[in-house]
Amino acid sequence: MTVVHSAPKIASNEGVRDALSGALGDMLVEAREEHGEILLHVARDRIEDALRLLRDEHEYQQLMEIAGVDYPSRAERFEVVYMLLSVTKNHRVMVKVRAGERTPVPTVTTLWPNAGWLEREVFDLYGVLFEGNTDLRRILTDYGFEGHPFRKDFPLTGYIELRYSEEEQRVVYEPVELAQDLRQFDFMSPWEGADYVLPGDEKAATPPVDEPSTTDKPGKTGAGPKADAEAKEPVGDDPPAAKNGGTTEEEAPEPTQSREDRPKRKGKTQETKQATQPKEGDQ
């Protein structure tokens, strides 16, 4: 069955940036195309008006995501990015504003109900405040959590953790206990001589290097009266084969085949018919 839909399979960015820039007017700070997408930087206090214009007049009906970005070196360190989708055009645009740690961003829950959850997530992880959001609570971290995990100055470990205790039937606070120490990666090859004990080497029983091993008793060196006496014993005259029950050279068996002695070759001839061909009766 053929499905007819007005949205194109592939949407082009041609003319979109100029059209949206002209429509936003003084609300727009910067417009550019980056990585194949249209990026619009809007003034922070005009974000609600800008998104309403894009939704109602340019058919960007859906708010797909709100994301946060942290640039600690900037005066306004945070960026809040709104990702919009046009179902009828099959096209996406990104709209962003800048904010500081104590600079609130106007809420867009008046335009899309799902913005309430998305703004809570950005507030929880980055600490960005959204003015007008009546339910700005943490959404991912635990109750009573201090700090914002996605900030680039957030510590890797804390000192207190909280968990739900089945025995006490409540949330308890206790010091952090790590299952293993944090690994320090120095990327130094152990073949070059590491200045720490490698895993497993602490179990190896290696003798001290500064104390060389010595032989204090003569028995450990193989020397002594017993070894001297064994060295003075005479060696037998019989050949080893006869001593062990074998046959000597005089007792070797006769050849199983007899042949006449051939005449000595003359000159330096090595390959001749007379030398290479057997005589009659040798077979």
Coordinates of C-alpha atoms in Angstrom, one line a residue:
M1 CA 0.0 0.0 0.0
T2 CA 1.3 3.4 -1.0
V3 CA 1.6 5.9 1.8
V4 CA 1.3 9.5 0.7
H5 CA 2.8 12.1 3.0
S6 CA 3.5 15.7 2.5
A7 CA 6.9 15.7 4.2
P8 CA 9.9 15.0 1.9
K9 CA 12.2 12.1 2.5
I10 CA 15.3 14.4 2.4
A11 CA 15.0 18.0 3.5
S12 CA 17.5 20.6 2.2
N13 CA 18.9 23.5 4.2
E14 CA 18.9 25.7 1.1
G15 CA 17.3 29.1 2.0
V16 CA 16.3 28.1 5.5
R17 CA 18.9 30.1 7.4
D18 CA 18.1 33.3 5.5
A19 CA 14.3 32.8 5.9
L20 CA 14.5 32.2 9.7
S21 CA 17.0 35.0 10.2
G22 CA 14.7 37.4 8.6
A23 CA 11.7 36.2 10.6
L24 CA 13.5 36.3 14.0
G25 CA 14.8 39.8 13.4
D26 CA 16.3 41.5 16.5
M27 CA 15.7 38.3 18.6
L28 CA 18.6 36.6 16.6
V29 CA 22.2 37.0 17.7
E30 CA 23.8 34.7 15.2
A31 CA 22.8 32.2 12.5
R32 CA 25.0 29.7 10.8
E33 CA 25.0 26.2 9.3
E34 CA 27.2 23.7 11.1
H35 CA 27.6 20.0 10.5
G36 CA 24.7 20.0 8.1
E37 CA 22.3 21.6 10.6
I38 CA 20.9 25.1 11.0
L39 CA 22.1 26.7 14.3
L40 CA 20.3 29.8 15.6
H41 CA 21.7 31.8 18.6
V42 CA 18.9 33.8 20.2
A43 CA 18.9 36.4 22.9
R44 CA 18.2 34.8 26.3
D45 CA 15.2 37.0 27.4
R46 CA 13.5 36.4 23.9
I47 CA 13.8 32.6 23.8
E48 CA 10.1 32.1 24.4
D49 CA 9.0 34.5 21.7
A50 CA 11.5 33.0 19.2
L51 CA 10.4 29.4 19.8
R52 CA 6.7 30.4 19.6
L53 CA 7.4 32.0 16.2
L54 CA 9.2 28.9 14.9
R55 CA 6.4 26.7 16.1
D56 CA 3.4 28.7 14.9
E57 CA 4.7 30.3 11.7
H58 CA 7.4 28.0 10.4
E59 CA 5.9 24.6 11.4
Y60 CA 8.5 23.4 13.8
Q61 CA 5.9 21.6 15.9
Q62 CA 7.9 19.4 18.2
L63 CA 10.4 20.0 20.9
M64 CA 12.6 17.0 20.8
E65 CA 15.3 17.8 23.4
I66 CA 16.8 20.4 25.6
A67 CA 20.5 19.9 26.3
G68 CA 23.1 21.8 28.3
V69 CA 26.7 22.6 27.6
D70 CA 29.4 23.9 30.0
Y71 CA 32.2 26.2 29.1
P72 CA 33.9 27.1 32.4
S73 CA 36.2 29.7 30.8
R74 CA 33.3 31.9 29.5
A75 CA 31.7 34.7 31.5
E76 CA 28.3 33.0 30.7
R77 CA 29.5 29.5 31.0
F78 CA 26.4 27.6 30.1
E79 CA 24.5 27.1 26.8
V80 CA 21.0 25.7 26.7
V81 CA 20.2 24.1 23.3
Y82 CA 16.7 23.5 22.0
M83 CA 16.2 20.9 19.3
L84 CA 13.1 21.4 17.1
L85 CA 11.5 19.1 14.5
S86 CA 9.2 20.0 11.7
V87 CA 7.0 17.0 11.0
T88 CA 5.5 18.5 7.8
K89 CA 8.9 19.6 6.4
N90 CA 11.0 16.7 7.9
H91 CA 13.5 19.3 9.0
R92 CA 15.4 20.1 12.2
V93 CA 16.9 23.3 13.6
M94 CA 18.8 24.0 16.8
V95 CA 18.2 27.1 18.9
K96 CA 20.5 28.0 21.7
V97 CA 20.9 30.7 24.4
R98 CA 23.7 31.5 26.9
A99 CA 23.3 31.7 30.7
G100 CA 25.5 32.1 33.8
E101 CA 25.3 30.3 37.1
R102 CA 22.8 32.8 38.5
T103 CA 21.2 34.0 35.3
P104 CA 17.8 32.4 34.8
V105 CA 16.5 31.4 31.4
P106 CA 12.8 31.9 30.6
T107 CA 10.8 28.6 30.7
V108 CA 9.2 27.2 27.6
T109 CA 6.7 25.1 29.4
T110 CA 4.1 27.5 28.1
L111 CA 4.8 26.2 24.6
W112 CA 5.5 22.5 25.1
P113 CA 4.4 20.5 28.3
N114 CA 7.4 18.1 27.9
A115 CA 9.7 21.0 28.5
G116 CA 9.1 20.7 32.2
W117 CA 10.9 17.4 32.4
L118 CA 13.7 18.5 30.1
E119 CA 14.3 21.8 32.0
R120 CA 14.5 19.8 35.3
E121 CA 17.2 17.6 33.8
V122 CA 19.3 20.5 32.7
F123 CA 18.9 22.1 36.1
D124 CA 19.8 18.9 37.9
L125 CA 22.9 18.2 35.9
Y126 CA 24.2 21.7 35.1
G127 CA 22.5 24.0 37.6
V128 CA 20.9 26.2 35.1
L129 CA 17.8 28.1 36.5
F130 CA 14.6 28.3 34.5
E131 CA 12.4 31.2 35.4
G132 CA 8.7 30.4 35.4
N133 CA 9.1 26.6 35.8
T134 CA 6.8 25.9 38.8
D135 CA 8.2 22.4 39.4
L136 CA 12.0 22.9 39.1
R137 CA 13.1 19.9 41.2
R138 CA 16.0 17.4 40.7
I139 CA 15.0 14.6 38.5
L140 CA 18.0 12.2 38.2
T141 CA 20.1 12.6 41.4
D142 CA 19.2 11.5 44.9
Y143 CA 17.3 13.5 47.5
G144 CA 19.5 16.1 49.2
F145 CA 22.2 15.8 46.5
E146 CA 24.6 18.7 46.5
G147 CA 26.3 19.9 43.3
H148 CA 25.6 19.3 39.6
P149 CA 27.3 16.3 38.1
F150 CA 27.8 17.5 34.5
R151 CA 29.7 20.6 35.4
K152 CA 33.3 20.3 34.3
D153 CA 34.5 21.4 37.8
F154 CA 32.5 18.7 39.6
P155 CA 34.7 16.4 41.8
L156 CA 35.0 12.7 40.8
T157 CA 34.3 11.5 44.3
G158 CA 32.6 12.9 47.4
Y159 CA 32.9 12.1 51.1
I160 CA 29.3 11.2 51.9
E161 CA 26.9 8.9 50.0
L162 CA 23.3 8.1 50.7
R163 CA 21.3 5.0 50.1
Y164 CA 18.1 3.3 51.1
S165 CA 18.5 1.0 54.0
E166 CA 16.2 -2.0 54.1
E167 CA 16.9 -2.6 57.8
E168 CA 16.0 1.0 58.9
Q169 CA 13.4 1.5 56.1
R170 CA 14.7 5.0 55.3
V171 CA 17.4 6.8 53.4
V172 CA 20.7 6.9 55.3
Y173 CA 23.8 9.0 54.9
E174 CA 27.3 7.4 55.4
P175 CA 30.9 7.9 54.4
V176 CA 31.9 6.9 50.8
E177 CA 33.4 3.4 50.6
L178 CA 34.9 2.6 47.2
A179 CA 35.2 -1.0 46.1
Q180 CA 38.6 -0.3 44.7
D181 CA 41.0 2.6 44.6
L182 CA 40.8 5.0 41.7
R183 CA 43.3 4.0 39.1
Q184 CA 46.1 6.3 38.2
F185 CA 47.1 5.8 34.5
D186 CA 50.6 7.0 34.0
F187 CA 51.1 5.1 30.7
M188 CA 54.6 4.0 31.6
S189 CA 55.8 0.7 30.3
P190 CA 56.6 -1.8 33.1
W191 CA 59.6 -3.0 31.0
E192 CA 61.2 0.4 31.5
G193 CA 61.0 -0.1 35.2
A194 CA 57.9 1.1 37.0
D195 CA 58.3 2.9 40.3
Y196 CA 55.4 0.9 41.8
V197 CA 54.5 -2.7 42.4
L198 CA 52.5 -4.2 39.6
P199 CA 49.4 -6.2 40.4
G200 CA 50.4 -9.7 41.4
D201 CA 54.1 -8.9 42.1
E202 CA 53.4 -8.3 45.8
K203 CA 52.9 -12.0 46.2
A204 CA 56.2 -13.0 44.6
A205 CA 58.9 -14.2 47.0
T206 CA 62.0 -12.7 45.5
P207 CA 65.3 -12.7 47.5
P208 CA 66.9 -9.3 48.3
V209 CA 69.1 -8.1 45.6
D210 CA 71.6 -6.5 47.9
E211 CA 72.5 -9.8 49.6
P212 CA 74.2 -12.2 47.1
S213 CA 73.8 -15.9 47.6
T214 CA 77.0 -17.7 48.9
T215 CA 78.0 -21.3 49.6
D216 CA 79.1 -21.5 53.2
K217 CA 79.7 -25.3 53.3
P218 CA 82.0 -27.3 51.1
G219 CA 79.3 -29.9 50.5
K220 CA 77.2 -27.3 48.5
T221 CA 80.1 -26.8 46.1
G222 CA 80.6 -30.5 45.2
A223 CA 84.1 -30.5 46.7
G224 CA 85.5 -32.4 49.7
P225 CA 87.2 -35.7 50.7
K226 CA 84.5 -37.9 49.1
A227 CA 84.8 -36.1 45.8
D228 CA 88.6 -36.3 45.9
A229 CA 88.5 -40.1 46.6
E230 CA 86.2 -40.7 43.7
A231 CA 88.5 -38.7 41.4
K232 CA 91.5 -40.9 42.4
E233 CA 89.9 -44.2 41.3
P234 CA 91.6 -45.7 38.2
V235 CA 89.7 -46.0 35.0
G236 CA 89.3 -49.5 33.5
D237 CA 91.3 -50.6 30.4
D238 CA 88.4 -52.4 28.8
P239 CA 86.6 -50.5 26.1
P240 CA 83.1 -49.3 27.1
A241 CA 81.4 -51.7 24.7
A242 CA 83.1 -54.8 26.0
K243 CA 82.6 -53.6 29.6
N244 CA 78.9 -53.3 29.1
G245 CA 78.5 -56.7 27.4
G246 CA 78.8 -55.6 23.8
T247 CA 81.2 -56.8 21.0
T248 CA 84.7 -55.5 20.3
E249 CA 86.1 -54.6 16.9
E250 CA 87.9 -58.0 16.7
E251 CA 84.6 -59.9 17.3
A252 CA 82.7 -58.0 14.6
P253 CA 80.9 -60.3 12.1
E254 CA 82.2 -61.1 8.6
P255 CA 80.8 -59.3 5.7
T256 CA 77.7 -61.0 4.1
Q257 CA 78.9 -60.3 0.6
S258 CA 82.4 -61.0 -0.9
R259 CA 83.8 -59.4 -4.0
E260 CA 87.1 -59.3 -5.7
D261 CA 89.3 -56.3 -5.2
R262 CA 89.0 -53.9 -8.1
P263 CA 92.1 -52.6 -9.8
K264 CA 93.3 -49.2 -8.8
R265 CA 92.1 -46.4 -11.0
K266 CA 94.6 -44.6 -13.2
G267 CA 95.0 -40.9 -13.3
K268 CA 92.3 -38.6 -12.0
T269 CA 89.4 -40.5 -13.5
Q270 CA 86.4 -40.4 -11.2
E271 CA 83.5 -41.6 -13.4
T272 CA 84.3 -44.3 -15.9
K273 CA 82.4 -47.3 -17.2
Q274 CA 84.9 -49.7 -15.6
A275 CA 84.6 -48.1 -12.2
T276 CA 80.8 -47.7 -12.2
Q277 CA 79.6 -50.8 -13.9
P278 CA 79.5 -53.9 -11.7
K279 CA 81.1 -57.1 -12.9
E280 CA 79.3 -60.3 -13.7
G281 CA 78.5 -62.4 -10.6
D282 CA 78.4 -59.3 -8.3
Q283 CA 74.7 -59.3 -8.3

